[in-house]
Backbone as XML, in Angstrom:
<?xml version="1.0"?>
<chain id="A" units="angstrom">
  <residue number="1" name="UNK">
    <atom name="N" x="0.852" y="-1.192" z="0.000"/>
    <atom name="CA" x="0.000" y="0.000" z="0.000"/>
    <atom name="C" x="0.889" y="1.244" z="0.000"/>
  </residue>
  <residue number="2" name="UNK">
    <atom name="N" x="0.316" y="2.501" z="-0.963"/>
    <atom name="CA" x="1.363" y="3.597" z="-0.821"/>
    <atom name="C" x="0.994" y="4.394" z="0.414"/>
  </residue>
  <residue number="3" name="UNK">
    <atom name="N" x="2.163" y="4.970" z="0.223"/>
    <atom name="CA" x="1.959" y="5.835" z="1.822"/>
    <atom name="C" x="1.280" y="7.191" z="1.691"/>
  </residue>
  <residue number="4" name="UNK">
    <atom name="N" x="0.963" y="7.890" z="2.947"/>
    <atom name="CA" x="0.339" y="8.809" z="2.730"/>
    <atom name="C" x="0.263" y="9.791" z="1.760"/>
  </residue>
  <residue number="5" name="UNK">
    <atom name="N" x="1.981" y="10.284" z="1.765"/>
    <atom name="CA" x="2.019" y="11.124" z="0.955"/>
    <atom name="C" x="2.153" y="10.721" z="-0.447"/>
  </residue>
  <residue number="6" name="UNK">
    <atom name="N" x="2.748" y="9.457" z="-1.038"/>
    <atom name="CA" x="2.582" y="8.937" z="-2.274"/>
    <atom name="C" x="1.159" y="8.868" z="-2.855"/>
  </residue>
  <residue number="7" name="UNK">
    <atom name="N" x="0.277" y="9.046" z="-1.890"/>
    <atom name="CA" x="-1.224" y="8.853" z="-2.321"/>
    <atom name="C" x="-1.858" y="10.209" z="-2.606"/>
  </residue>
  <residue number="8" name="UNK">
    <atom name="N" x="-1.111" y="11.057" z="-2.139"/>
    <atom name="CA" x="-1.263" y="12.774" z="-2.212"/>
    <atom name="C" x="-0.996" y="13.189" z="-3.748"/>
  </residue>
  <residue number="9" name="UNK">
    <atom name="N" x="0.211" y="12.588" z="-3.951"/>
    <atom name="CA" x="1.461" y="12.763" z="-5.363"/>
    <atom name="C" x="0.396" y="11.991" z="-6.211"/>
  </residue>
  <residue number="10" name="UNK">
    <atom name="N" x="-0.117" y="10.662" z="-6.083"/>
    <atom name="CA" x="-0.867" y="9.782" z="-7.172"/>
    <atom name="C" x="-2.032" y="10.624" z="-7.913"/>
  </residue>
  <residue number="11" name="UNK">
    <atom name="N" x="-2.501" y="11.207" z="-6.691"/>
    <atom name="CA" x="-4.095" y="12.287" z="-6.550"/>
    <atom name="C" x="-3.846" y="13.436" z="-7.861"/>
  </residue>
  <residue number="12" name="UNK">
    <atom name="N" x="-2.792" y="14.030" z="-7.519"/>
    <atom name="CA" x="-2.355" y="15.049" z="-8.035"/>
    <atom name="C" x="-2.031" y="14.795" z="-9.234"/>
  </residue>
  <residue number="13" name="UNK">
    <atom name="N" x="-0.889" y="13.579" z="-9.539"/>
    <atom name="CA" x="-0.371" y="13.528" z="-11.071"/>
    <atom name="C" x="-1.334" y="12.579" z="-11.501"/>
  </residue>
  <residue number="14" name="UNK">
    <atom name="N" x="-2.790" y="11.937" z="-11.274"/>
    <atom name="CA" x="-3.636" y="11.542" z="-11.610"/>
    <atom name="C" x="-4.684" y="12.599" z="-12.438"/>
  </residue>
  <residue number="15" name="UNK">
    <atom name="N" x="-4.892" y="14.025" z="-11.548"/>
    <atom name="CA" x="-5.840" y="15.090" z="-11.701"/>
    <atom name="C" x="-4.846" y="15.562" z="-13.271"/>
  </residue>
  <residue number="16" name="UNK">
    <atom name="N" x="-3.654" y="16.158" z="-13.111"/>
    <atom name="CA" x="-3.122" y="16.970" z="-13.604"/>
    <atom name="C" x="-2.634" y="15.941" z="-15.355"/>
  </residue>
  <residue number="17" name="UNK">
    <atom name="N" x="-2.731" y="14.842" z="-15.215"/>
    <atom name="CA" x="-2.656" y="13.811" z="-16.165"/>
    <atom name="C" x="-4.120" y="13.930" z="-17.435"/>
  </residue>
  <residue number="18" name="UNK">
    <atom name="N" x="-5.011" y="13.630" z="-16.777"/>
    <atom name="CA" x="-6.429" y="13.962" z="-16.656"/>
    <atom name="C" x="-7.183" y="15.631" z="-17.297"/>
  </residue>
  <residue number="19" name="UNK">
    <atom name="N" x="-6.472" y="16.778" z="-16.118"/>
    <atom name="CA" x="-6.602" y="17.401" z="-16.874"/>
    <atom name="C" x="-6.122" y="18.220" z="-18.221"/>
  </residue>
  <residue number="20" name="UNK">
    <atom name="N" x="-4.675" y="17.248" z="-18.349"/>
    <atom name="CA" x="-3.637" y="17.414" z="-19.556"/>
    <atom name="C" x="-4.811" y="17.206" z="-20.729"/>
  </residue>
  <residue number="21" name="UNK">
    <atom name="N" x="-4.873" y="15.997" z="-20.558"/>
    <atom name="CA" x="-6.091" y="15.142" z="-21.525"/>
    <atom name="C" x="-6.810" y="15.918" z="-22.116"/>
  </residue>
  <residue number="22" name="UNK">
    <atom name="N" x="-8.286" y="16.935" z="-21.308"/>
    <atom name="CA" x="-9.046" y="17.489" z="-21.416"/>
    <atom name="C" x="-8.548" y="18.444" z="-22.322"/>
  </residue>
  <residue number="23" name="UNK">
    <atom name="N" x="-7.879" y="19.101" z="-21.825"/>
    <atom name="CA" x="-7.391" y="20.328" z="-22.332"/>
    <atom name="C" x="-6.784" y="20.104" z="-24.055"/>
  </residue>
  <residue number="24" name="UNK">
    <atom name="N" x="-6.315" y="18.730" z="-23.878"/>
    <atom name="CA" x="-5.640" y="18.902" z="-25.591"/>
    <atom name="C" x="-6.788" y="18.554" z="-26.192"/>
  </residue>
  <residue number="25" name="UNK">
    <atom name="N" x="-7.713" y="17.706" z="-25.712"/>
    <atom name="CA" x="-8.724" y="17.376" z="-26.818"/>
    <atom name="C" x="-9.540" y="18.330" z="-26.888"/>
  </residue>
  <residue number="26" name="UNK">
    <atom name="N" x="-9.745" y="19.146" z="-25.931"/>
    <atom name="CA" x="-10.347" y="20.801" z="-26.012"/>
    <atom name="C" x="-9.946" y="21.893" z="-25.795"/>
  </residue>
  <residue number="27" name="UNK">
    <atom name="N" x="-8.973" y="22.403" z="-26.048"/>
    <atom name="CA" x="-8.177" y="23.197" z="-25.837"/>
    <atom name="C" x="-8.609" y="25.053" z="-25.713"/>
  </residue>
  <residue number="28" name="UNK">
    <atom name="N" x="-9.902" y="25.232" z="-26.934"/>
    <atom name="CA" x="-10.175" y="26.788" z="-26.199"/>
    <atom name="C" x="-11.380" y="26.513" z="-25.246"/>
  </residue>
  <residue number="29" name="UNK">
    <atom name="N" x="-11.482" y="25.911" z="-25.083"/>
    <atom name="CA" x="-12.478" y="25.562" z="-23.240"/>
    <atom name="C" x="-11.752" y="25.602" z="-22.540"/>
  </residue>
  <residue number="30" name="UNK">
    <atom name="N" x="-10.318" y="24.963" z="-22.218"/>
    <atom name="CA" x="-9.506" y="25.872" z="-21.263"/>
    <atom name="C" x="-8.964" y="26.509" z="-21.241"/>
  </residue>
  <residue number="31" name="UNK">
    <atom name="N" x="-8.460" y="27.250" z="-22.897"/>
    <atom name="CA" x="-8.245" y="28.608" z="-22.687"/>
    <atom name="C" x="-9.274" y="29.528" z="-22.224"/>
  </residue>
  <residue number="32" name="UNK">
    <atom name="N" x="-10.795" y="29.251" z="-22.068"/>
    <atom name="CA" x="-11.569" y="30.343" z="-21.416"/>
    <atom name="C" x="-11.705" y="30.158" z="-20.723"/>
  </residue>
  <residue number="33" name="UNK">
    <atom name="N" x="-11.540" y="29.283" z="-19.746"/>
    <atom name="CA" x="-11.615" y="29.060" z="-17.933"/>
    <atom name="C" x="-10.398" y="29.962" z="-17.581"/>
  </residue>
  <residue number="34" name="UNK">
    <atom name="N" x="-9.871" y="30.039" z="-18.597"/>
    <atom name="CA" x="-8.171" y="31.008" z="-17.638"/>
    <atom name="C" x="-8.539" y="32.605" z="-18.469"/>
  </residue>
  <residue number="35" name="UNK">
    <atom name="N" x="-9.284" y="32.562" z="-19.320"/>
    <atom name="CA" x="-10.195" y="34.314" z="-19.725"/>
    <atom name="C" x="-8.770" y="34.914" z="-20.513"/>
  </residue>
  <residue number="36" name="UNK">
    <atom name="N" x="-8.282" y="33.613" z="-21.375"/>
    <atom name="CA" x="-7.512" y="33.698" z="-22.087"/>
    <atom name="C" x="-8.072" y="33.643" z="-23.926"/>
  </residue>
  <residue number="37" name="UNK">
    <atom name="N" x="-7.778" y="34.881" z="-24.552"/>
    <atom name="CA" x="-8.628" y="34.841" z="-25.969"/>
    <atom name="C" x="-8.400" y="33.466" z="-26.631"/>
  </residue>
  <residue number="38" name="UNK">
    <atom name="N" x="-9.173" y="33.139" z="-27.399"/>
    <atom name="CA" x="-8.825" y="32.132" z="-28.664"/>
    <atom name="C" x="-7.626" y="32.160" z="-29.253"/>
  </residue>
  <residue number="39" name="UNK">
    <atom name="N" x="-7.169" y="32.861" z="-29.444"/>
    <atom name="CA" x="-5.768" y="33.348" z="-29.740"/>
    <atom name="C" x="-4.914" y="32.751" z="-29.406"/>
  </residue>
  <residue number="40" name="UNK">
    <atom name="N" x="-5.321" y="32.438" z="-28.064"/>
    <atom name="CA" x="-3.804" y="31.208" z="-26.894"/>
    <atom name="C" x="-4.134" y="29.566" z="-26.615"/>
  </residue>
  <residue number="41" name="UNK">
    <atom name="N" x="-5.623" y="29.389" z="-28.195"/>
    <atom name="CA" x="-5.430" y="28.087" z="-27.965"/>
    <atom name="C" x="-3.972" y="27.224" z="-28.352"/>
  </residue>
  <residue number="42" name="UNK">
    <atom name="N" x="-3.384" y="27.709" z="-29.334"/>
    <atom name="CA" x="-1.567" y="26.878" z="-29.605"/>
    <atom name="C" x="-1.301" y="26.679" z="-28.007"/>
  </residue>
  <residue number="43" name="UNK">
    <atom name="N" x="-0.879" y="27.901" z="-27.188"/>
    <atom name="CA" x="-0.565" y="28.140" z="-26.052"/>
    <atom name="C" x="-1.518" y="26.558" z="-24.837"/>
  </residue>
  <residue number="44" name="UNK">
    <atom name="N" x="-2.970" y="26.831" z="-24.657"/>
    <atom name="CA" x="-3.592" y="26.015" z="-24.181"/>
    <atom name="C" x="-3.372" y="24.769" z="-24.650"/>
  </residue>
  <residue number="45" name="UNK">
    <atom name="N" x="-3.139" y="24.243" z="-25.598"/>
    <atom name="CA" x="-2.516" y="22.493" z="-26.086"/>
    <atom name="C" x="-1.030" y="22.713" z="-25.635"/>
  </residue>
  <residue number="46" name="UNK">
    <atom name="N" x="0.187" y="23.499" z="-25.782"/>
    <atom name="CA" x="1.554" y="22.853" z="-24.886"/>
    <atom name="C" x="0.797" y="23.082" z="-23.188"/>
  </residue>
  <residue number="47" name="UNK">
    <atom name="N" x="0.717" y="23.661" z="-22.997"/>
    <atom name="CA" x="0.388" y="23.657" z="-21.368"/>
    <atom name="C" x="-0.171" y="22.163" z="-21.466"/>
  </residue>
  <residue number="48" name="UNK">
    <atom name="N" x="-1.323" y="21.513" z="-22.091"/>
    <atom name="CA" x="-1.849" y="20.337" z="-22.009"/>
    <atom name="C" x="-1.217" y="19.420" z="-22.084"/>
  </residue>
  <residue number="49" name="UNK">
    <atom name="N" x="-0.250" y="19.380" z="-22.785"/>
    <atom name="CA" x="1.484" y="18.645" z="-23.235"/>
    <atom name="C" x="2.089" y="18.498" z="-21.623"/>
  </residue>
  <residue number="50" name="UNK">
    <atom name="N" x="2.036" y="19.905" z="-21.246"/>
    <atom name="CA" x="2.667" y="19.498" z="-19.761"/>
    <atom name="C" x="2.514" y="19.087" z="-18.784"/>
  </residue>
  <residue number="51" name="UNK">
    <atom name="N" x="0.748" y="19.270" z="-18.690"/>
    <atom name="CA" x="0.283" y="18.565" z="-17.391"/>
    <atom name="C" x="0.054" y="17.093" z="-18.009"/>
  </residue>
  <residue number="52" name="UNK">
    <atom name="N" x="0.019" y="16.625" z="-19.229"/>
    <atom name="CA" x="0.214" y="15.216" z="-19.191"/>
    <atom name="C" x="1.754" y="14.581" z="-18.816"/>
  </residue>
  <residue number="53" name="UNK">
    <atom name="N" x="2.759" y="15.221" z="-19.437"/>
    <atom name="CA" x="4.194" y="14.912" z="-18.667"/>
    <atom name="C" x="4.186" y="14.784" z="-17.261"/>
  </residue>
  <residue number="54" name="UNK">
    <atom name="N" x="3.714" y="16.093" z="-16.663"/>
    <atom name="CA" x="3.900" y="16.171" z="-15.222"/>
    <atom name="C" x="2.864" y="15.035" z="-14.296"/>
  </residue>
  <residue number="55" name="UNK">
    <atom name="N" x="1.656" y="14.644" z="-14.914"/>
    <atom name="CA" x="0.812" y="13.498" z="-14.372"/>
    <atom name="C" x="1.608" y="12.431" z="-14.520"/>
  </residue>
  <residue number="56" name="UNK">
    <atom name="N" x="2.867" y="12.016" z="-15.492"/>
    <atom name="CA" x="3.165" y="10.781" z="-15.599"/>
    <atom name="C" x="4.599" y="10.732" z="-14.700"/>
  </residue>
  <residue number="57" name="UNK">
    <atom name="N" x="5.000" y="12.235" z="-14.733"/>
    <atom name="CA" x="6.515" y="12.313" z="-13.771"/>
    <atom name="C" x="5.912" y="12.514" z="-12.123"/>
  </residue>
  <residue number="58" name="UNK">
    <atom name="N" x="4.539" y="12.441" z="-11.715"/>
    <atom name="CA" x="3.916" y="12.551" z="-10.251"/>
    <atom name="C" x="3.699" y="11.477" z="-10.471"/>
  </residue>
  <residue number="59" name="UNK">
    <atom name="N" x="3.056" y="10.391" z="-11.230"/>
    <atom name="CA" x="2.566" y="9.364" z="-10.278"/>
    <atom name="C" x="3.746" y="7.964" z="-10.900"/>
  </residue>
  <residue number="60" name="UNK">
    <atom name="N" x="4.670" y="8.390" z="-11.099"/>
    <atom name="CA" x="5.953" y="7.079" z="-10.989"/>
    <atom name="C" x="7.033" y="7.725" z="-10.106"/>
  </residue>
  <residue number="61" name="UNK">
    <atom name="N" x="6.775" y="9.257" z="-9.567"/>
    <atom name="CA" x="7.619" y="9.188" z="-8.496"/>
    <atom name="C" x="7.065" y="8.671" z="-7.173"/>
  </residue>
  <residue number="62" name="UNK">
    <atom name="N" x="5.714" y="8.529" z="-7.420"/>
    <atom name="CA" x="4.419" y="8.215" z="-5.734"/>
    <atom name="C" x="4.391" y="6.627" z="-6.198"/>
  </residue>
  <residue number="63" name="UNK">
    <atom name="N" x="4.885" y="6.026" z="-7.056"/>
    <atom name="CA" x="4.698" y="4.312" z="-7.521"/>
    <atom name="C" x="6.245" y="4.176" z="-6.639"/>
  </residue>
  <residue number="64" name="UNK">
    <atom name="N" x="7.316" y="5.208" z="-7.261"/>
    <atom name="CA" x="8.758" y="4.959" z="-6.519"/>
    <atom name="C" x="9.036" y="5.126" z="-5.196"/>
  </residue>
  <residue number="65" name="UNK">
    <atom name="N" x="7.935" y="6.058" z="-4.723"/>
    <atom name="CA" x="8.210" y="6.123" z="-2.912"/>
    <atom name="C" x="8.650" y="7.165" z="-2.940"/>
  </residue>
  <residue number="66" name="UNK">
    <atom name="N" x="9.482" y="7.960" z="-3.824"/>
    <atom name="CA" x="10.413" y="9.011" z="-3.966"/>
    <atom name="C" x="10.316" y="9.820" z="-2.794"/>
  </residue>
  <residue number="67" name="UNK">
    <atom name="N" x="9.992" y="10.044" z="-1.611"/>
    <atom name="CA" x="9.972" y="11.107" z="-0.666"/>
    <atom name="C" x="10.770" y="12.276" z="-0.893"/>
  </residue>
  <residue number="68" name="UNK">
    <atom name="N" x="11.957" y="12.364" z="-1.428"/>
    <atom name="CA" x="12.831" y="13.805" z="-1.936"/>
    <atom name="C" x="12.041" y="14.271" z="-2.860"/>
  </residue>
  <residue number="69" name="UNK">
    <atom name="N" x="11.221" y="13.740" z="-3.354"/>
    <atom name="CA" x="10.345" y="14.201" z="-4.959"/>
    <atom name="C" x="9.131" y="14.973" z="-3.980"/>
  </residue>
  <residue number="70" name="UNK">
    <atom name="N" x="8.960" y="13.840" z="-3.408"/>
    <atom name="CA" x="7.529" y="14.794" z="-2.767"/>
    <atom name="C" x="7.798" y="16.224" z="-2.260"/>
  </residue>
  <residue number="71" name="UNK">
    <atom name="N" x="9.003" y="15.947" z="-1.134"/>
    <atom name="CA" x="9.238" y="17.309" z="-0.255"/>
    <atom name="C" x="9.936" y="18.241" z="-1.172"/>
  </residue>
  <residue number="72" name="UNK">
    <atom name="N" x="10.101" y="17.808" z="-1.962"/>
    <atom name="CA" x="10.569" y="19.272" z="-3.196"/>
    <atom name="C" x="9.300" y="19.824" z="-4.263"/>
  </residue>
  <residue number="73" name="UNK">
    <atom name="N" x="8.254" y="19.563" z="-4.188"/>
    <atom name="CA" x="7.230" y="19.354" z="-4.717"/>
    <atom name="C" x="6.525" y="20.050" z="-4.414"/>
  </residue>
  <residue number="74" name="UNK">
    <atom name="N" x="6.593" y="20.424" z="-2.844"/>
    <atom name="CA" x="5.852" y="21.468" z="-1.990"/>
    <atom name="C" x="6.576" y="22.944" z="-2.163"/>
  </residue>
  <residue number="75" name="UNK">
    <atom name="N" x="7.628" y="23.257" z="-2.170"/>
    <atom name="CA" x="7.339" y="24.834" z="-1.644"/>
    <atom name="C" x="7.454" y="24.872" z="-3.637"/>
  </residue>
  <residue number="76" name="UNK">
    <atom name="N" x="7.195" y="24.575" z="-4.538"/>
    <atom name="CA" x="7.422" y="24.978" z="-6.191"/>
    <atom name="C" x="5.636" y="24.870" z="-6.174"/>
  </residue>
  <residue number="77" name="UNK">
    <atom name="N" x="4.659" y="23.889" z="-5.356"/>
    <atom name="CA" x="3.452" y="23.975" z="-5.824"/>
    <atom name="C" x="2.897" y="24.976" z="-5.038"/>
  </residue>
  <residue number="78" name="UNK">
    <atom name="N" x="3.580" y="25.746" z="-3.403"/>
    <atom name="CA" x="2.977" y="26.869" z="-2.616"/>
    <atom name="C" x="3.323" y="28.385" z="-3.807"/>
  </residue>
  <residue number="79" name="UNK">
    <atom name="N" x="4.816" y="28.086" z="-4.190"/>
    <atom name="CA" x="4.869" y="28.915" z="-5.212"/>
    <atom name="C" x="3.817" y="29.338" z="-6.361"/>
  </residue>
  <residue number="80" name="UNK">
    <atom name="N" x="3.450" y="28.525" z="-7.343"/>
    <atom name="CA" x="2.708" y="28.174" z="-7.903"/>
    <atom name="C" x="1.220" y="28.629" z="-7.644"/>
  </residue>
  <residue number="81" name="UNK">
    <atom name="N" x="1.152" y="27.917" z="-6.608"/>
    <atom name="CA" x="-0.030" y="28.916" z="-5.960"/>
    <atom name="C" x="-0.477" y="30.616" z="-6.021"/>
  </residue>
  <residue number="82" name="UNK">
    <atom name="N" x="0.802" y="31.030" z="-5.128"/>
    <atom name="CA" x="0.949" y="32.921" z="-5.423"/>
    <atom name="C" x="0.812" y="33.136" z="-6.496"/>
  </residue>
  <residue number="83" name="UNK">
    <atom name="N" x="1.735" y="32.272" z="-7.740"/>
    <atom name="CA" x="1.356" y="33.161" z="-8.991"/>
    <atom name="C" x="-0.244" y="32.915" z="-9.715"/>
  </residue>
  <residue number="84" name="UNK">
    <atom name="N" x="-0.351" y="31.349" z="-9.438"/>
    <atom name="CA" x="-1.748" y="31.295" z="-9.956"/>
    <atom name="C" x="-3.042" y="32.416" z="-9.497"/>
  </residue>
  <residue number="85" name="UNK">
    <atom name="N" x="-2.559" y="32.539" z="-8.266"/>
    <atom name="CA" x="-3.827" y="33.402" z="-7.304"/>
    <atom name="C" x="-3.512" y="35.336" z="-8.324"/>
  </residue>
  <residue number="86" name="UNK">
    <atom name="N" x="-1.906" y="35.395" z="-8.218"/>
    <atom name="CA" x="-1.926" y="36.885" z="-8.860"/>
    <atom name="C" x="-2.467" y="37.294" z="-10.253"/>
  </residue>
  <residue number="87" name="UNK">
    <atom name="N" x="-2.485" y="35.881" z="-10.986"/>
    <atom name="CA" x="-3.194" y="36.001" z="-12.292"/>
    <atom name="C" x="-5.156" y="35.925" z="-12.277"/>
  </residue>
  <residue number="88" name="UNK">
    <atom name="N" x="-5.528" y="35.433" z="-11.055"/>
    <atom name="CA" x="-6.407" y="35.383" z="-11.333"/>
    <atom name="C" x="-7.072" y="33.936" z="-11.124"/>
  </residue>
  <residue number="89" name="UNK">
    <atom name="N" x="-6.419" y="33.101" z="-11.230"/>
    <atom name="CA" x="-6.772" y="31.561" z="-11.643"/>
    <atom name="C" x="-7.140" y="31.188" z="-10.388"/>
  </residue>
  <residue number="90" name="UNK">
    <atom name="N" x="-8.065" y="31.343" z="-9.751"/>
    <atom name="CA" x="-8.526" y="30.620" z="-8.303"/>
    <atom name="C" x="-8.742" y="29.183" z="-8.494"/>
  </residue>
  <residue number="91" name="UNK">
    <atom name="N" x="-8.828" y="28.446" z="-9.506"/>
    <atom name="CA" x="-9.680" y="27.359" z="-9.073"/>
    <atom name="C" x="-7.880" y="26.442" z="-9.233"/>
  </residue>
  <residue number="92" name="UNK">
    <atom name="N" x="-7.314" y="26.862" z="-10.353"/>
    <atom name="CA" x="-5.746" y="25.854" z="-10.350"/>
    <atom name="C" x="-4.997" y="26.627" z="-9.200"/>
  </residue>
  <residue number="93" name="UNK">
    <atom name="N" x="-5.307" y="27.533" z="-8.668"/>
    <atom name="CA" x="-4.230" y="28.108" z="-7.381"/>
    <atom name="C" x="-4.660" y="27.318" z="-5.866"/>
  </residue>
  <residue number="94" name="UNK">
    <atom name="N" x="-5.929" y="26.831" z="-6.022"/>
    <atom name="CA" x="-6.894" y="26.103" z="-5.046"/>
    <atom name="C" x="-6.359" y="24.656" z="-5.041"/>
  </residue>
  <residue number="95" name="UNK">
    <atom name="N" x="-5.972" y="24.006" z="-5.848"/>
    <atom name="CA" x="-5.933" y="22.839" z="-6.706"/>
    <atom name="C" x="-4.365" y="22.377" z="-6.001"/>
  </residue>
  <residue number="96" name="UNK">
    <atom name="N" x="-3.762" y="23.599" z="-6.587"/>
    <atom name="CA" x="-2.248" y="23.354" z="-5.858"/>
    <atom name="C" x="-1.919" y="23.377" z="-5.031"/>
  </residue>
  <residue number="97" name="UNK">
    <atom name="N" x="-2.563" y="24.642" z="-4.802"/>
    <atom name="CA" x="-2.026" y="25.169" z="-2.684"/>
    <atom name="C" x="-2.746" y="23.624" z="-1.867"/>
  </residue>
  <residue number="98" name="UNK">
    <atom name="N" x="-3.740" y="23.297" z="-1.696"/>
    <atom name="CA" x="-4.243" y="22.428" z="-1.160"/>
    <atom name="C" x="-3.280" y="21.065" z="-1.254"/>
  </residue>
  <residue number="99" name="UNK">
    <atom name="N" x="-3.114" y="20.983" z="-2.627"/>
    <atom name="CA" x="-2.420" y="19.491" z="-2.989"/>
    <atom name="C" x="-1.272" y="19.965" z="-2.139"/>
  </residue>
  <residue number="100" name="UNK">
    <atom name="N" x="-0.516" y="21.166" z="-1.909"/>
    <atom name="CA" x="1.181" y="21.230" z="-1.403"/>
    <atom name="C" x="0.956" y="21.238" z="-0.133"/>
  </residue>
  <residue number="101" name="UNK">
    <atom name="N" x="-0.241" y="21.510" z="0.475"/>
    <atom name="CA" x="-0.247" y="21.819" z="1.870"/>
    <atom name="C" x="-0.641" y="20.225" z="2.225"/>
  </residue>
  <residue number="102" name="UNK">
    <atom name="N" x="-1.603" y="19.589" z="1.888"/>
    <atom name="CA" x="-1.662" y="17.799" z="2.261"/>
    <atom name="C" x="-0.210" y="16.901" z="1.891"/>
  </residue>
  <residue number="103" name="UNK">
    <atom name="N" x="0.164" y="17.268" z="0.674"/>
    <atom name="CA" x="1.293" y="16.309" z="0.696"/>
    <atom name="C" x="2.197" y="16.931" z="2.180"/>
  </residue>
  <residue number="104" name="UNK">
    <atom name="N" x="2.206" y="18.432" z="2.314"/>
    <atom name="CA" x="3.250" y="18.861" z="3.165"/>
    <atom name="C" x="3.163" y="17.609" z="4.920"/>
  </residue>
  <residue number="105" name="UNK">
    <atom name="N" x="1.689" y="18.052" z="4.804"/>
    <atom name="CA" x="1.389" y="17.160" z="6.437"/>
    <atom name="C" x="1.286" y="15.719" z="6.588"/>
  </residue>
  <residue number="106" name="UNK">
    <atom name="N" x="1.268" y="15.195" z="5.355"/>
    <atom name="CA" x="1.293" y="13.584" z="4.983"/>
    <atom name="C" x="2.842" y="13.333" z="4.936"/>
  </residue>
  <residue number="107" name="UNK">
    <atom name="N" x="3.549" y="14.050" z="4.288"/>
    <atom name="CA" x="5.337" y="14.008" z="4.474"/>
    <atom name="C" x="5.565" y="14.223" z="6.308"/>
  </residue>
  <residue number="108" name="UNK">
    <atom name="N" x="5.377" y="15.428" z="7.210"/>
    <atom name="CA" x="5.957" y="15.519" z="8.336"/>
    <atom name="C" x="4.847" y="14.631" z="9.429"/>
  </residue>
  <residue number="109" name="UNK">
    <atom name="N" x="3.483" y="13.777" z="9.258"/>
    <atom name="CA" x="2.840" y="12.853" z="9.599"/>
    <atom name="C" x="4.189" y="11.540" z="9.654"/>
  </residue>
  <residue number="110" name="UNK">
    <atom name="N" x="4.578" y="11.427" z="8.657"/>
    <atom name="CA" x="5.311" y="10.180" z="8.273"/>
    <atom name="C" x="6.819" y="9.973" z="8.945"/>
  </residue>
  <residue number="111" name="UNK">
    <atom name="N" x="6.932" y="11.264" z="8.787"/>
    <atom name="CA" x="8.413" y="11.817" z="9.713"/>
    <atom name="C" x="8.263" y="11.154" z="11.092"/>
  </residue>
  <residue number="112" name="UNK">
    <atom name="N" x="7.416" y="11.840" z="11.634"/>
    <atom name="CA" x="7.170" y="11.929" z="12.611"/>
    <atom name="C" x="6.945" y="10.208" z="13.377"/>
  </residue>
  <residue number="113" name="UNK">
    <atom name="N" x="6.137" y="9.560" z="12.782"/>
    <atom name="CA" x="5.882" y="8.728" z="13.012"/>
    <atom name="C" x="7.146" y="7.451" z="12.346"/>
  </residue>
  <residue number="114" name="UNK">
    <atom name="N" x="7.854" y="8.060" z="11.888"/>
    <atom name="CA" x="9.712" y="7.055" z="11.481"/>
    <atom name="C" x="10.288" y="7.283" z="12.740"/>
  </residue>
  <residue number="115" name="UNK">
    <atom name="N" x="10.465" y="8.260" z="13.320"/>
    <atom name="CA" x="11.235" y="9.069" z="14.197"/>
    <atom name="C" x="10.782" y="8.450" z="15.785"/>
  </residue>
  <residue number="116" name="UNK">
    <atom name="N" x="9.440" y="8.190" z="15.658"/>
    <atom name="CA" x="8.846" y="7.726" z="17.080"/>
    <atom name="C" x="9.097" y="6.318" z="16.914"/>
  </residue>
  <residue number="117" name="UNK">
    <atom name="N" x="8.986" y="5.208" z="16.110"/>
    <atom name="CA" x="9.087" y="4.019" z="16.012"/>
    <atom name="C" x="10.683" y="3.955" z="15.950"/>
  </residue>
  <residue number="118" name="UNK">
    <atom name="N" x="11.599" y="4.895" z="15.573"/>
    <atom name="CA" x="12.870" y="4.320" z="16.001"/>
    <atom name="C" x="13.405" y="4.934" z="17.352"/>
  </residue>
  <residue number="119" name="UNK">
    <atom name="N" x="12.639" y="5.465" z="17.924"/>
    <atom name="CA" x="13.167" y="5.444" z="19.443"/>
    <atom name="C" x="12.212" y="4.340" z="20.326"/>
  </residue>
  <residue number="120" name="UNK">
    <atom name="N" x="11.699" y="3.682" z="19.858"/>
    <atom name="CA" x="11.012" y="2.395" z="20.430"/>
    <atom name="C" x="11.932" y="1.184" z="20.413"/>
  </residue>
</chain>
């Protein structure tokens, strides 16, 4: 069974896999959820390019256990967040911040609980 936070990472590069998908097979539907003209559908299909990469580089690092993947994962998706929120994008700034803040407490949950079982 994966661990907490690998199940956080699966969630995430599952969603972001998913919504890669969406986006290339429809691409100015999510350029207008981001109140981006028709103009930036080219733009809206590579972004779709990336969240399918990034769904397949999240959920074989949460298949690998990777814990350095996870905890580096967090302060680039709190990042991520600020800028999503300064552009406007509430619902992918929601999406992230949330995903960085659960993986964050599912990573120091796990700590925590390595740390107590080896002083037992």
């Amino acid at each position: 069974m994966p661990s907490p936070a690998a199940l956080t990472i699966y969630i995430f590069g599952a969603t972001a896999f998913l919504a890669g998908i969406s986006s290339l097979i429809n691409p100015s539907s999510s350029a207008a959820q981001l109140n981006f003209p028709l103009a930036c559908t080219p733009v809206a299909r590579g972004n779709a390019l990336a969240a399918i990469a990034m769904g397949l580089y999240y959920t074989l690092a949460a298949y690998q256990e990777n814990s350095t993947f996870f905890a580096a994962t967090v302060p680039m998706r709190l990042l991520t967040t600020a800028v999503f929120f300064s552009q406007g994008w509430s619902i992918p700034a929601i999406w992230e911040g949330a995903g960085a803040v659960i993986t964050g407490i599912a990573l120091l949950t796990q700590r925590r609980e390595s740390d107590k079982n080896k002083r037992l």
